[in-house]
Short mmCIF file of C-alpha atoms and ligand atoms in Angstrom, two decimals:
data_model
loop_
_atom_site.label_atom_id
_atom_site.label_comp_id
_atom_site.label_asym_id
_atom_site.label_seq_id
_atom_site.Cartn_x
_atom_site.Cartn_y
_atom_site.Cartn_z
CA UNK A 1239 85.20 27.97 -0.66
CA UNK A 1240 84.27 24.71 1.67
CA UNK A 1241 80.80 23.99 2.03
CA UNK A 1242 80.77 25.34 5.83
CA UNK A 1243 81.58 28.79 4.53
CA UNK A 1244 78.37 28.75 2.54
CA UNK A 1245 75.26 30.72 3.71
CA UNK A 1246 73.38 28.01 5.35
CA UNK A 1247 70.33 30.09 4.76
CA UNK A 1248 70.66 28.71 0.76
CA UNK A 1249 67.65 26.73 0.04
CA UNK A 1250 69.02 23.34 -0.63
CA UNK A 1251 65.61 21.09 -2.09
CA UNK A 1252 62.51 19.67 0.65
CA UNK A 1253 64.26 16.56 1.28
CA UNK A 1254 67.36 18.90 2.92
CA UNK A 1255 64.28 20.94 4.50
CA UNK A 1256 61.89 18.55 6.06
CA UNK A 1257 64.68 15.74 6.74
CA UNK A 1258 63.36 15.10 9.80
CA UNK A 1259 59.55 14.54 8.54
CA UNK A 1260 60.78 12.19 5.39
CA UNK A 1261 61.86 8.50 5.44
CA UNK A 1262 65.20 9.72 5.21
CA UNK A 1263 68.77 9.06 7.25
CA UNK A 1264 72.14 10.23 7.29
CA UNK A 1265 73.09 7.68 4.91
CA UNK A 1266 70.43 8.29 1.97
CA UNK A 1267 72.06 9.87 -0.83
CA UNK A 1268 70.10 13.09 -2.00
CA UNK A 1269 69.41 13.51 -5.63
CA UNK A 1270 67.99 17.16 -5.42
CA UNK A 1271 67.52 20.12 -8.10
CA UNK A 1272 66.32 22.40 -5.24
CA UNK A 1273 62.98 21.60 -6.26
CA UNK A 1274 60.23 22.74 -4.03
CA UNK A 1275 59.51 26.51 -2.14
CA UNK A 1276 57.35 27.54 -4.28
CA UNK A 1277 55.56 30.58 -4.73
CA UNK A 1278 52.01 30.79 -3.16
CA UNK A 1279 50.34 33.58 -4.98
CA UNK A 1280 47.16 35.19 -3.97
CA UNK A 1281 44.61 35.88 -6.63
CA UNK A 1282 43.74 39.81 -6.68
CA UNK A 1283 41.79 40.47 -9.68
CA UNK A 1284 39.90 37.20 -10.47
CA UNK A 1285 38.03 37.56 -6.86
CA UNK A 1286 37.39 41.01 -7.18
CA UNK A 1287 35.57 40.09 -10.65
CA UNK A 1288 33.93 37.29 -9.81
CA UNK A 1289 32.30 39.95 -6.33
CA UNK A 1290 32.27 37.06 -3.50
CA UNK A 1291 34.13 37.52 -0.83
CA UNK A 1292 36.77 34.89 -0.61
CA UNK A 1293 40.47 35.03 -0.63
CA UNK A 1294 42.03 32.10 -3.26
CA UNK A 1295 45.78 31.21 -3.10
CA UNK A 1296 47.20 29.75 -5.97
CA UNK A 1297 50.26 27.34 -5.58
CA UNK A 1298 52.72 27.86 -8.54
CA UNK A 1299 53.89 24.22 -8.89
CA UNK A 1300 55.19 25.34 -12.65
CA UNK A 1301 58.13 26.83 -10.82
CA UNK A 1302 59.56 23.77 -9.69
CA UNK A 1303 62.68 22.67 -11.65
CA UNK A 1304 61.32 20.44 -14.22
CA UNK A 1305 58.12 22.92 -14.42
CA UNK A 1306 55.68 20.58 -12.23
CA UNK A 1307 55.14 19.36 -8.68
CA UNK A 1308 56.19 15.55 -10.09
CA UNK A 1309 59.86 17.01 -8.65
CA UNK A 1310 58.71 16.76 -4.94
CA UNK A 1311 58.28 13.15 -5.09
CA UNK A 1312 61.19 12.31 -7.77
CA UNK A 1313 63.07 13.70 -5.34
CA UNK A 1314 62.25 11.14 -3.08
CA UNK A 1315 61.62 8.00 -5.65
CA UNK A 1316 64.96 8.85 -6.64
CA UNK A 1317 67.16 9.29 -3.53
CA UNK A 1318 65.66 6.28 -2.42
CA UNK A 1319 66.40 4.60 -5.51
CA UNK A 1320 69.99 5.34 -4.93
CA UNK A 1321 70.27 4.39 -1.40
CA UNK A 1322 68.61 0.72 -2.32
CA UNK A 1323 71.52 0.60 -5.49
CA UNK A 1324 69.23 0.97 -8.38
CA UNK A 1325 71.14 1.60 -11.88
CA UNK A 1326 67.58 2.51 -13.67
CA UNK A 1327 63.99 3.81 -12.96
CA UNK A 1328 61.22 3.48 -15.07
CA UNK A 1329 58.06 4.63 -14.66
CA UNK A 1330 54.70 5.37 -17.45
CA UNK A 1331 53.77 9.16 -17.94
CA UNK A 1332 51.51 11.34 -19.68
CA UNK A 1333 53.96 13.60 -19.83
CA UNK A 1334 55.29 15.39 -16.69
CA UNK A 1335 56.37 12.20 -14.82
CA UNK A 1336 58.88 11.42 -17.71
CA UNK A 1337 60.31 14.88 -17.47
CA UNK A 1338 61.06 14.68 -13.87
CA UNK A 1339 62.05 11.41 -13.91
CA UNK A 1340 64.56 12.18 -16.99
CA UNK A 1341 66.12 14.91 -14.81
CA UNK A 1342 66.91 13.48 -11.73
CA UNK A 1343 68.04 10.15 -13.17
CA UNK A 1344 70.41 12.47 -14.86
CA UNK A 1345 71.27 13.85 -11.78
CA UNK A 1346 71.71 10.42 -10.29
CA UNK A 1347 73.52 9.12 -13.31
CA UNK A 1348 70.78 6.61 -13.79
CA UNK A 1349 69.17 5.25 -16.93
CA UNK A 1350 66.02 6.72 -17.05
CA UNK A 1351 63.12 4.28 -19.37
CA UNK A 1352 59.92 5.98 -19.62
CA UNK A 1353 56.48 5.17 -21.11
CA UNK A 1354 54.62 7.54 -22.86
CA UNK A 1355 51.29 7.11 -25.12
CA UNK A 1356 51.91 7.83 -28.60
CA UNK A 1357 51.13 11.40 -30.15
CA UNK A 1358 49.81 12.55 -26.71
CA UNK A 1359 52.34 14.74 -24.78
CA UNK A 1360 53.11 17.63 -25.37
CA UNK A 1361 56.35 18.67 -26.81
CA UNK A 1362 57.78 20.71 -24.09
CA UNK A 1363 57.59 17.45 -22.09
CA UNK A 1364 58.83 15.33 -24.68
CA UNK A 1365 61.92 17.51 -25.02
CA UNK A 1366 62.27 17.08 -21.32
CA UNK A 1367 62.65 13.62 -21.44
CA UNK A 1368 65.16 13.80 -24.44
CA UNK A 1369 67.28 16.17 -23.24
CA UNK A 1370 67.98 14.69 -20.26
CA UNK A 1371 68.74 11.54 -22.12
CA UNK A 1372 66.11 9.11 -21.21
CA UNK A 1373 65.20 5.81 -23.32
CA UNK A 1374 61.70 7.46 -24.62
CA UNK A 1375 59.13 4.29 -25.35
CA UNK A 1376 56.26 5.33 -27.09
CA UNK A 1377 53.57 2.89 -26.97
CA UNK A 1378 50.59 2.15 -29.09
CA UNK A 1379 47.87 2.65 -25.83
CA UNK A 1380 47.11 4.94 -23.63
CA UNK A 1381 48.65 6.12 -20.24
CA UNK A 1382 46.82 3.14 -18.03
CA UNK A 1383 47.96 0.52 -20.93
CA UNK A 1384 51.68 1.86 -20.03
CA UNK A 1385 51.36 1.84 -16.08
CA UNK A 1386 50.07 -2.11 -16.52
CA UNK A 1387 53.33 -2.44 -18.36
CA UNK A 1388 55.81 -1.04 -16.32
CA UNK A 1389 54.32 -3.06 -13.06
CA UNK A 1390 55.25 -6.05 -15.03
CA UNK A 1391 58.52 -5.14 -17.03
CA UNK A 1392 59.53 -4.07 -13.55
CA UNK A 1393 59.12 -7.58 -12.24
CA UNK A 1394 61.07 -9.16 -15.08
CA UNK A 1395 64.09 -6.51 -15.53
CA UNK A 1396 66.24 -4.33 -12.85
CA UNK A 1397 64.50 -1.35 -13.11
CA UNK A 1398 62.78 0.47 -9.80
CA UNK A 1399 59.74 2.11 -10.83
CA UNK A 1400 59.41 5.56 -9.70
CA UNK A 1401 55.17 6.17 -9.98
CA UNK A 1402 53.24 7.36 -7.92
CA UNK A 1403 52.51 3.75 -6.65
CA UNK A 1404 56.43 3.73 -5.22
CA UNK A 1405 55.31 5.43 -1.23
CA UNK A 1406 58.35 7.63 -1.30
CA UNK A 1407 56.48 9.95 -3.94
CA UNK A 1408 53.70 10.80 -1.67
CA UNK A 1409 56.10 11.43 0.65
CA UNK A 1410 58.07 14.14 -1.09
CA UNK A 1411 54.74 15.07 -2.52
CA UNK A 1412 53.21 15.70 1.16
CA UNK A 1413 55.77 18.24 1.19
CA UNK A 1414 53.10 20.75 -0.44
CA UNK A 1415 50.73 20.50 2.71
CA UNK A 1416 53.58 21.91 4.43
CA UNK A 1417 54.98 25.02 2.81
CA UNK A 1418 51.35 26.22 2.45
CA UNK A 1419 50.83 25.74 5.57
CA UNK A 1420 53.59 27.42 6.93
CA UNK A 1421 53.18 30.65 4.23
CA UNK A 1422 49.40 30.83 5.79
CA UNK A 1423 49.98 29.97 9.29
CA UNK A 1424 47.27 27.68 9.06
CA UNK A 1425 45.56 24.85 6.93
CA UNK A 1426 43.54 26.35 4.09
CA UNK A 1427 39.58 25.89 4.22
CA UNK A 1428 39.26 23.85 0.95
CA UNK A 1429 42.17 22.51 -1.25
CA UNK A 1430 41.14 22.56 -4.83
CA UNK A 1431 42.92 20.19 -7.02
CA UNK A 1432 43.32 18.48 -10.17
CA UNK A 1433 43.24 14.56 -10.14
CA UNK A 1434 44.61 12.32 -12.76
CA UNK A 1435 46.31 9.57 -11.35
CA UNK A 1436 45.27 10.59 -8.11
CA UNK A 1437 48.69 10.60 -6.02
CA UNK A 1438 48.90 14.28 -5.43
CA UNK A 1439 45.60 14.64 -3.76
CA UNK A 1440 46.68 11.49 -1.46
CA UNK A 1441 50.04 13.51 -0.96
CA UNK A 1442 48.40 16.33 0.36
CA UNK A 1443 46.15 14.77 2.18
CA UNK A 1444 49.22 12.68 4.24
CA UNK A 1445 50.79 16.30 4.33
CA UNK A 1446 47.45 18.40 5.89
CA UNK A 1447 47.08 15.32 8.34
CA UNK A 1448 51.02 15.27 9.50
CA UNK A 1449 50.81 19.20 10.02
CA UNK A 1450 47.93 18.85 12.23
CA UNK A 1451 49.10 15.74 14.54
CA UNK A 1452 46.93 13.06 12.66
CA UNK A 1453 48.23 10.50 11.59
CA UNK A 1454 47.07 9.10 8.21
CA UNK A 1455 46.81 4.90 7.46
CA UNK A 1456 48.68 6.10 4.43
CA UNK A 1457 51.26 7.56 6.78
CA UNK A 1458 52.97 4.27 7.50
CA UNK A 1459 56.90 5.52 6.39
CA UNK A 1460 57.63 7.50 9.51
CA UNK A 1461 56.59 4.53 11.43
CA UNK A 1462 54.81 7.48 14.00
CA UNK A 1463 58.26 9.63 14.08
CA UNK A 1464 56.90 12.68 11.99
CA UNK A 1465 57.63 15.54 14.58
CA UNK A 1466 54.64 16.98 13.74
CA UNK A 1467 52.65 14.28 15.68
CA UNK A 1468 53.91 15.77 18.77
CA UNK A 1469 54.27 19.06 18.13
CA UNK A 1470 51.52 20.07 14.71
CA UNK A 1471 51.96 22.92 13.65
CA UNK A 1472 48.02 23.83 12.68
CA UNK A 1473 45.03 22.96 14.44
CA UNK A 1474 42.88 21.94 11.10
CA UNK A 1475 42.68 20.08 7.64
CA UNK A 1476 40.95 21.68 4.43
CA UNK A 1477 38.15 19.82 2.76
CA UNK A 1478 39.97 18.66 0.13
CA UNK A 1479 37.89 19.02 -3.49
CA UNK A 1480 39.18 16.65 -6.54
CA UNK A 1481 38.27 17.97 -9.99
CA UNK A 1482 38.74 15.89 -13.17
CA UNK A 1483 38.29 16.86 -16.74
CA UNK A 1484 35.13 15.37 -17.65
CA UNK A 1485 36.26 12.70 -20.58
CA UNK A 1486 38.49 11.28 -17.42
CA UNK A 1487 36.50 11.62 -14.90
CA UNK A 1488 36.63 8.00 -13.11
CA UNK A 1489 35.80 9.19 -9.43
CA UNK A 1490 32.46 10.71 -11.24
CA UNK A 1491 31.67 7.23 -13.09
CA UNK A 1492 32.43 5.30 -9.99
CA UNK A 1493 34.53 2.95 -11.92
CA UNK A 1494 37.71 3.02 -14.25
CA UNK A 1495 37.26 4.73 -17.67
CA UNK A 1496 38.37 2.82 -20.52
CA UNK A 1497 39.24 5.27 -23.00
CA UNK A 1498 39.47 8.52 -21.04
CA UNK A 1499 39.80 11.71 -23.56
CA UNK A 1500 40.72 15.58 -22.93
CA UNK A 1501 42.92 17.85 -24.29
CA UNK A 1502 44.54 18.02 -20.91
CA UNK A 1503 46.50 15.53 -21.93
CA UNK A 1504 48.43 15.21 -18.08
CA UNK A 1505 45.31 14.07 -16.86
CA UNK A 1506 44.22 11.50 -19.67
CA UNK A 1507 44.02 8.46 -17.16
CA UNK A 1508 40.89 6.65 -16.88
CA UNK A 1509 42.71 4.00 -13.76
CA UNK A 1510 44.06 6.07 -11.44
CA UNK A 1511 46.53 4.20 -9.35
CA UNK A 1512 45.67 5.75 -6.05
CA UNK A 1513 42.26 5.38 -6.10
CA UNK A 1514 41.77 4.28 -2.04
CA UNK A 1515 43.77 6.85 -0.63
CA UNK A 1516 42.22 9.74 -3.04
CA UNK A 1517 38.76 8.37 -2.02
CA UNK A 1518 39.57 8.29 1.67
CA UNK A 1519 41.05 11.67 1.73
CA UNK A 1520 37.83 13.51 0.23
CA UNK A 1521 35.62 11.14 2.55
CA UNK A 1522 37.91 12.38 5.69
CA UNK A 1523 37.93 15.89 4.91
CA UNK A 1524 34.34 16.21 4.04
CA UNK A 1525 35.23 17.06 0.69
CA UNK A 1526 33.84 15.92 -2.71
CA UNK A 1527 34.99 14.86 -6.77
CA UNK A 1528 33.35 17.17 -9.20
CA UNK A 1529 34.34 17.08 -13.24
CA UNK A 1530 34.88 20.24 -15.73
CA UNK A 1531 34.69 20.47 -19.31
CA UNK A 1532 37.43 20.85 -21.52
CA UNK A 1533 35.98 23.80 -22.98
CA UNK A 1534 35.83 25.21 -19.49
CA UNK A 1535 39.50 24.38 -18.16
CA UNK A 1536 41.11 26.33 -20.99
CA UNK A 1537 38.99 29.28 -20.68
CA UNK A 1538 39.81 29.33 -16.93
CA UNK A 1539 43.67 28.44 -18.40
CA UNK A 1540 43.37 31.75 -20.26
CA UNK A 1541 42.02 33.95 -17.48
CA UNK A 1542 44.52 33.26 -14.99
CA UNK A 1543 47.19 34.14 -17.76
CA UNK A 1544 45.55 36.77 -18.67
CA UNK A 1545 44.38 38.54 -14.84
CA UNK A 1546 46.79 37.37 -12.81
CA UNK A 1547 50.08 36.49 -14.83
CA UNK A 1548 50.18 33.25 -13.85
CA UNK A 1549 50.50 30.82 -17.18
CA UNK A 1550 49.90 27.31 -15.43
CA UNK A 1551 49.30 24.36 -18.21
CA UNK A 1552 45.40 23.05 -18.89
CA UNK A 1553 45.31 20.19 -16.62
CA UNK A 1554 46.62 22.84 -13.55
CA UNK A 1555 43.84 25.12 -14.76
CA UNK A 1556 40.85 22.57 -13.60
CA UNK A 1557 41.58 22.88 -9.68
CA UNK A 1558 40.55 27.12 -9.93
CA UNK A 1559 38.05 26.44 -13.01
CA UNK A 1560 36.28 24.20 -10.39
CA UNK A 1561 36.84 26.02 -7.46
CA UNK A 1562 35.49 28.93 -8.84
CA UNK A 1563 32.48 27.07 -9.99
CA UNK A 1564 31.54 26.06 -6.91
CA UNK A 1565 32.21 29.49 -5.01
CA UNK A 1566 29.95 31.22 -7.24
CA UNK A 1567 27.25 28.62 -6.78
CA UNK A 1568 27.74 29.12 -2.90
CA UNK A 1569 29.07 25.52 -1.95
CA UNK A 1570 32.56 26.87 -1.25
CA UNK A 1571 31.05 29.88 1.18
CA UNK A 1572 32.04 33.55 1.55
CA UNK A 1573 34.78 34.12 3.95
CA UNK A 1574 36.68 30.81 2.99
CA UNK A 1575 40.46 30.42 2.45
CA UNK A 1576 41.13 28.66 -0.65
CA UNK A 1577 44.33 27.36 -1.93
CA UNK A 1578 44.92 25.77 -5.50
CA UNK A 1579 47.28 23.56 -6.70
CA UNK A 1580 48.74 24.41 -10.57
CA UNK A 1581 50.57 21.66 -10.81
CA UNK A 1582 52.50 22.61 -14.08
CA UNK A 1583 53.94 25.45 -16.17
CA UNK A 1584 51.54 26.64 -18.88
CA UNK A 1585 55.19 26.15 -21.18
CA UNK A 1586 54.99 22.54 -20.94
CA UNK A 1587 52.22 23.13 -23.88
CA UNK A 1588 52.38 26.29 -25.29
CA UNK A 1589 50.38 24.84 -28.71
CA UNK A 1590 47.34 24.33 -26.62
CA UNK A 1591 47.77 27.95 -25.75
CA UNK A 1592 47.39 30.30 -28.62
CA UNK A 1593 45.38 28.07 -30.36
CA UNK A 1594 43.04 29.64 -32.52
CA UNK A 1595 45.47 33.00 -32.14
CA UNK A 1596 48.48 31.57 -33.98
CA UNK A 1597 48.30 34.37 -36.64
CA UNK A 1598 49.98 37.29 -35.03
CA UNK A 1599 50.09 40.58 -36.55
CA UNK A 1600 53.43 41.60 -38.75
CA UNK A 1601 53.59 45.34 -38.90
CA UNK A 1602 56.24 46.83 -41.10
CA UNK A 1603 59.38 48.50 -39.54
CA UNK A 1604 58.88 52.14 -39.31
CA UNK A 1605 58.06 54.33 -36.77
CA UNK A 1606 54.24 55.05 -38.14
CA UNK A 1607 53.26 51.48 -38.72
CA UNK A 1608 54.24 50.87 -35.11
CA UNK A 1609 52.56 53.79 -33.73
CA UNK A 1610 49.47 53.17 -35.26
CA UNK A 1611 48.86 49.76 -33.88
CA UNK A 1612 50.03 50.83 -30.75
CA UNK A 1613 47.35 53.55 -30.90
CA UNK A 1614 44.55 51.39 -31.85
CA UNK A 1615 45.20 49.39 -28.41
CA UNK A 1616 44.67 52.79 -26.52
C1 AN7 B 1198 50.13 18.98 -14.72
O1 AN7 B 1198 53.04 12.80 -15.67
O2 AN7 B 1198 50.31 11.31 -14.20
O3 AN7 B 1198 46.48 12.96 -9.72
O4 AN7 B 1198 52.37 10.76 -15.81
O5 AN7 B 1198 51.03 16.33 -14.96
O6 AN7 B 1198 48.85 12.96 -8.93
O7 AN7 B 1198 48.26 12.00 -11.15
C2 AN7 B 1198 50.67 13.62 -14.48
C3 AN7 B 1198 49.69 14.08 -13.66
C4 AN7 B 1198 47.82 17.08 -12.59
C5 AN7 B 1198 47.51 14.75 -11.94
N1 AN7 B 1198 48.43 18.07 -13.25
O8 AN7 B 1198 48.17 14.42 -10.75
C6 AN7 B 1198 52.22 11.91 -15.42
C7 AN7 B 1198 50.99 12.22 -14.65
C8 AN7 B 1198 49.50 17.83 -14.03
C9 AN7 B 1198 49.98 16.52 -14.18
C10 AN7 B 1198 48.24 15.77 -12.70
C11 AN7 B 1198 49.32 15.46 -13.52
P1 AN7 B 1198 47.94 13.00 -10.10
#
């Protein structure tokens, strides 16, 4: 079969989709796992409980190939990468990043060196990363002690780093803005979202502004030739709302935190890199930071698994744990559309997720024994 013979209607990755809207030519060479097109779900029991009149759409970022939105901009970091003749990436991860990065350099055929704090990701992402044959460094620090070293190991070896600090992340990250838009016909009211290192909300942020016709200062890729300056494609931007567990809660101090702490270990960061552009897009949307506890996050972890069927991972669960927090206390108002980002798949960590219910029930083999526990469940 050639390639011309094949339904053109196959989804092909964001960078195929929004080619004209990416810093992207003929000649780039795309390093794609189809990532992206994914699944905006709308919350039905969890607003009907909670009795406020608000519809909240969650987007499944889990679903992307590596199980996390960090495939939107690897997409990008990488392809890039490629065009400019890199051999190796590198980049310093609590967890996700190093998955995503493991993948597509294996896709690329690239060496793939990543950073990750000792003892602190989970093992779903550390499997990630050593499946797809990366050079796993564990360091003796934290995430922000491995982002300091890969800025300077990256000015002493050939290695292109590929966090969110490299532009072409935000750019495949943007991406988001776009598909919801499109699936709602219109910019949500209020974006809730989880910040660690604070390049997704900036992403977004680029992505709600090039929808609409505005063009961001962080928008400075397309030098002005995003299509959607000319012809948007919504007439509005959501506030955007940054939450943050509250043992890494930077944004909420006002100043780095030097040894941040949660058991969302994604979001353990305590300098996040894009601190500017996350500032300016909450100031520009009329939005605001807020924090969550941990104790809170996993509860709000467990009753989206358990309402809605949606298993996101605990660092995804603080963008609806806050949002939901503030709609019952009235500053996210009835009759607002809310989306939320769930950045990851709740199997990136399933420890964290029956803890304190590891001991499940052995029944013996026969019919009665089965019956009976079945009936006690009735
Ligand atoms: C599930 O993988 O920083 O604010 O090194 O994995 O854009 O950093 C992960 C971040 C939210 C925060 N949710 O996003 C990494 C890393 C999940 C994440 C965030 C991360 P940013």
């Amino acid at each position: 079969m050639t390639d011309s013979s094949r339904s053109s209607s196959h989804y092909q990755g964001l960078i195929h989709r929004y080619k004209d809207r990416l810093p992207v030519s003929e000649s780039t060479p795309v390093i794609t796992l189809n990532e992206g097109d994914t699944p905006l779900i709308k919350l039905n029991n969890i607003p009907r409980e909670l009795g406020k009149n608000v519809e909240i759409y969650v987007k499944y970022e889990g679903l992307n190939p590596t199980g996390s939105f960090k495939d939107r901009g690897m997409t990008m970091a990488v392809s890039k990468a490629a065009e400019e003749g890199a051999k190796a990436i590198v980049c310093a991860s609590t967890g996700n990043t190093s998955a995503a990065a493991a993948a597509y350099a294996a896709r690329a055929g690239m060496t793939a060196f990543v950073l990750i704090p000792e003892g602190k990701i989970p093992m779903g992402k550390l499997a990630q990363a050593i499946a797809h044959g990366a050079v796993v460094l564990q360091i003796k620090g934290n995430f922000d002690d491995g982002m300091r070293l890969v800025k300077e190991v990256a000015g002493e070896a050939p290695v292109a780093i590929v966090n969110s600090i490299n532009p072409y992340r935000l750019q495949g990250q943007k991406t988001g803005a776009f598909e919801i838009v499109e699936a709602l016909g219109r910019a949500p009211d209020y974006h809730c979202i989880p910040v660690g290192n604070a390049g997704n909300i900036s992403g977004y942020w680029i992505g709600y502004s090039e929808a609409c016709g505005h063009n961001t200062a962080s928008c400075t890729l397309c030098n002005g030739q995003c299509p959607y300056l000319d012809n948007p494609i919504t007439s509005t931007r959501p506030v955007m709302v940054g939450y943050q567990a509250d043992g890494a809660a930077p944004f909420l101090r006002g100043e780095p935190v030097i040894e941040p702490e949660t058991l969302a270990t994604a979001i353990r960061i305590g300098n996040p890199q894009s601190w500017d552009l996350a500032k300016a897009a909450v100031e520009e949307s009329g939005g605001w930071f807020d924090e969550v506890s941990d104790e809170e996050l996993l509860a709000t972890q467990a009753l989206l698994a358990r309402k809605e069927g949606v298993f996101c991972e605990p660092a995804s669960a603080v963008s609806l744990c806050g949002a939901l927090r503030d709609i019952k206390s009235g500053l996210i108002p009835e009759g607002s559309l809310i989306a939320c980002t769930l950045t990851g798949h709740g199997l990136k960590d399933p420890d964290i997720a029956i803890r304190g219910q590891e001991d499940v029930r052995t029944v013996k083999a026969d019919l009665e024994s089965v019956k009976a526990a079945i009936l006690e469940h009735i």
